[in-house]
Short mmCIF file of C-alpha atoms in Angstrom, two decimals:
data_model
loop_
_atom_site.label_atom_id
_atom_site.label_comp_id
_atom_site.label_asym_id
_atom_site.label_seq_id
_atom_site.Cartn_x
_atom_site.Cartn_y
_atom_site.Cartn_z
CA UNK A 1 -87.87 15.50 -20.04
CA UNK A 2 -84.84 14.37 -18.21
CA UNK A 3 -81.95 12.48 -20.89
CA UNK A 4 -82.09 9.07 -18.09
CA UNK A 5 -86.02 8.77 -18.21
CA UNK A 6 -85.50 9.36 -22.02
CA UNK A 7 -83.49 6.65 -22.49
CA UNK A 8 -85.16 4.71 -20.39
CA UNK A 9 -88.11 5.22 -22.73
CA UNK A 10 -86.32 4.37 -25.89
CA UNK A 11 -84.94 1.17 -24.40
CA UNK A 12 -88.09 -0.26 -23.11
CA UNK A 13 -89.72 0.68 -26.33
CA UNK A 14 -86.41 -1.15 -28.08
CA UNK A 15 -87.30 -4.30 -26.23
CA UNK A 16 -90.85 -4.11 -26.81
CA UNK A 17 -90.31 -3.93 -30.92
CA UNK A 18 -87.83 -6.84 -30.84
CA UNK A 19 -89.94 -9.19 -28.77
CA UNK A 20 -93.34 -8.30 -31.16
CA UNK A 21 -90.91 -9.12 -33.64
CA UNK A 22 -89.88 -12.36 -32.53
CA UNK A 23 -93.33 -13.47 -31.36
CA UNK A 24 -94.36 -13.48 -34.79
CA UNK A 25 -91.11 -15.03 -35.75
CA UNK A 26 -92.21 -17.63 -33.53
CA UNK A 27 -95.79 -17.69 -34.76
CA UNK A 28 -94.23 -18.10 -37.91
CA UNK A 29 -91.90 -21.24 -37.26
CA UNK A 30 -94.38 -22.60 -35.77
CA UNK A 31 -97.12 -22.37 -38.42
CA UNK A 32 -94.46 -23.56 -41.16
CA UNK A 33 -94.12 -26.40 -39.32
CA UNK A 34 -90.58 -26.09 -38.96
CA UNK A 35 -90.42 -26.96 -35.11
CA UNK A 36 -91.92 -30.44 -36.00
CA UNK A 37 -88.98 -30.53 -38.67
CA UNK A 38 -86.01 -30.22 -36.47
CA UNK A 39 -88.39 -32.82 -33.87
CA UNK A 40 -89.29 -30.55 -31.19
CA UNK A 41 -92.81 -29.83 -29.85
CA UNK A 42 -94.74 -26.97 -30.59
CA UNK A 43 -95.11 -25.00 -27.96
CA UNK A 44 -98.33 -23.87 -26.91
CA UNK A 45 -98.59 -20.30 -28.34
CA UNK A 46 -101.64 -17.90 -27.29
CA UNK A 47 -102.24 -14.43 -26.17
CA UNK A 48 -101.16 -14.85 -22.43
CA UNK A 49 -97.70 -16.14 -23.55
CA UNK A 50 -97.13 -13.42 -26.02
CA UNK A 51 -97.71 -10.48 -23.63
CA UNK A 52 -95.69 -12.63 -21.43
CA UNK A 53 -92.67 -12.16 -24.18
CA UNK A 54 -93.71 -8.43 -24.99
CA UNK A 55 -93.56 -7.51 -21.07
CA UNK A 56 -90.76 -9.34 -20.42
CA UNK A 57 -88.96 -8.07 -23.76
CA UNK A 58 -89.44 -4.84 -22.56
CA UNK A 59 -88.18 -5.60 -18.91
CA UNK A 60 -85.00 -7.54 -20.41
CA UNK A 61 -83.58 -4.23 -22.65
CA UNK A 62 -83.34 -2.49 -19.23
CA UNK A 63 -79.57 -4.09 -19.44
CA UNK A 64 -78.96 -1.76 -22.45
CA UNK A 65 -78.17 0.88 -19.46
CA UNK A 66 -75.91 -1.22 -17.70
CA UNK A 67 -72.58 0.47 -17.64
CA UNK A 68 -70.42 -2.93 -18.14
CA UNK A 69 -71.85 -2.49 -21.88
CA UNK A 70 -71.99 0.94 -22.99
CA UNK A 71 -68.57 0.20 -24.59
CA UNK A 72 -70.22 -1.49 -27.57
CA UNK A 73 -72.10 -0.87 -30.42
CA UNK A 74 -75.64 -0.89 -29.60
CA UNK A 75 -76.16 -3.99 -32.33
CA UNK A 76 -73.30 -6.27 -30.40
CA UNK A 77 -74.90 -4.85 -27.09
CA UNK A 78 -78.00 -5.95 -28.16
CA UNK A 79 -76.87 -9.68 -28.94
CA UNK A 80 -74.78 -10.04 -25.92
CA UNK A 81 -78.14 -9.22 -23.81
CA UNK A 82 -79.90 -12.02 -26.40
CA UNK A 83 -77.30 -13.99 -25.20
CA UNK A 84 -77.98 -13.48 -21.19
CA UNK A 85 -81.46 -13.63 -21.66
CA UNK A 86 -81.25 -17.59 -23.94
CA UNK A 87 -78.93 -18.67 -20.39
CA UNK A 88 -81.55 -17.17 -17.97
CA UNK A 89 -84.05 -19.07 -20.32
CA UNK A 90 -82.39 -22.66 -20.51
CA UNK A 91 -80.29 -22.39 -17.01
CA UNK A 92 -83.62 -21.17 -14.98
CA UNK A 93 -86.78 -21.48 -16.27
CA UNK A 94 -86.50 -24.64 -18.22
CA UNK A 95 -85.79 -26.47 -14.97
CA UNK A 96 -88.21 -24.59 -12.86
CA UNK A 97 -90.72 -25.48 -15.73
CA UNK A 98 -89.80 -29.00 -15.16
CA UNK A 99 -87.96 -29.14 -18.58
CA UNK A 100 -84.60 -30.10 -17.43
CA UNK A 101 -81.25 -28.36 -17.53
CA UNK A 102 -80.89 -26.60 -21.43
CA UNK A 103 -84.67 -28.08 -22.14
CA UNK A 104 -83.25 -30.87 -23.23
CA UNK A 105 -86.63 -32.65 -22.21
CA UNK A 106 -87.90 -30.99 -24.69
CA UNK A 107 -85.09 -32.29 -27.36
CA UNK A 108 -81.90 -31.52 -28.06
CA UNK A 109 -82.33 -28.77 -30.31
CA UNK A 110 -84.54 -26.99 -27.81
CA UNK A 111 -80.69 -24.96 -26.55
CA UNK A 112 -80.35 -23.91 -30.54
CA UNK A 113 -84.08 -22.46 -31.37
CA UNK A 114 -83.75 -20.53 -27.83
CA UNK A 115 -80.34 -19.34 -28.12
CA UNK A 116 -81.46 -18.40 -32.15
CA UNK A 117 -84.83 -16.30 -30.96
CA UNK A 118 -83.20 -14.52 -28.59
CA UNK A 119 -80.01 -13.49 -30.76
CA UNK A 120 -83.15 -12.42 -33.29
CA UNK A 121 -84.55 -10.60 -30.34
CA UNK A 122 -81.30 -8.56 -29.16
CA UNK A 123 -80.23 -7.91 -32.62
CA UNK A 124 -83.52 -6.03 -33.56
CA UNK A 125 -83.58 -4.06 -29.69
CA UNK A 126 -80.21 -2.91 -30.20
CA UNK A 127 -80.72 -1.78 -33.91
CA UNK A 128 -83.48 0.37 -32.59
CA UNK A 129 -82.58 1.56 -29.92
CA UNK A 130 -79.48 2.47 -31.50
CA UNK A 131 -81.73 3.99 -34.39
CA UNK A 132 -83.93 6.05 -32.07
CA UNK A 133 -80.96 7.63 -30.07
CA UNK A 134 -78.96 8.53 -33.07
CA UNK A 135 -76.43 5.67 -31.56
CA UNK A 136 -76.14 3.51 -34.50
CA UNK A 137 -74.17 5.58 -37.43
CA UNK A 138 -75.27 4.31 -40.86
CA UNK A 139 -71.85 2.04 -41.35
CA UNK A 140 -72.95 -0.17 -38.42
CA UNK A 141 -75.97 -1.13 -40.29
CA UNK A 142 -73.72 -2.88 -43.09
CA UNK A 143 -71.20 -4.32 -40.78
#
């Protein structure tokens, strides 16, 4: 198999992990109650949105193979996608959604849970991708 449809495997399987991972760290939050707690709605959780965040989990690690970041560990790669992902969240789809600029109609620690979930996401698609390449040398994992 060629090494660029390799990667390209690994990275969309990267992405795929991290969002499973934080759908359920939604699912979670949400069932503890804890977005009631810092006075935000729920939001509605179901099937259709969580293959929504697995797809577009998958579609989001493509950035792992942009050249601009192949200069940094695959963890800190990972959180600076997180990163671009939260602004594409809360600079274009919360107003196309009708939620305002930042979601902010949905309360004003709607920027801090997004920005959180998808640091949780990137962190977890760059740790394995990094894992799955052989990218990520054992001291990274205790930095």
């Amino acid at each position: 198999m060629p090494p660029l449809v390799k990667r390209l495997g690994f990275v969309i399987f990267a992405g795929v992990v991290a969002a499973i991972l934080q759908v359920i760290a939604i699912y979670l939050f949400a069932a503890l109650g804890l977005f009631r707690l810092v006075e935000l709605p729920t939001p509605s959780l179901g099937l259709f949105w969580s293959i929504k965040q697995v797809l577009w989990g998958g579609v989001y690690a493509l950035l792992f193979l942009v050249p601009v970041l192949t200069e940094l560990r695959q963890v800190m790669r990972g959180l600076n996608v997180g990163l671009l992902r939260a602004a594409v969240t809360l600079f274009v789809i919360n107003p196309m959604e009708g939620h305002g600029m930042l979601g902010m109609a949905l309360g004003f620690g709607w920027p801090v849970i997004v920005i959180l979930f998808n640091l949780l996401w990137g962190g977890v698609a760059g740790w394995v991708f990094g894992r799955i390449t052989g990218e990520l040398p054992d001291e990274e994992m205790m930095d």
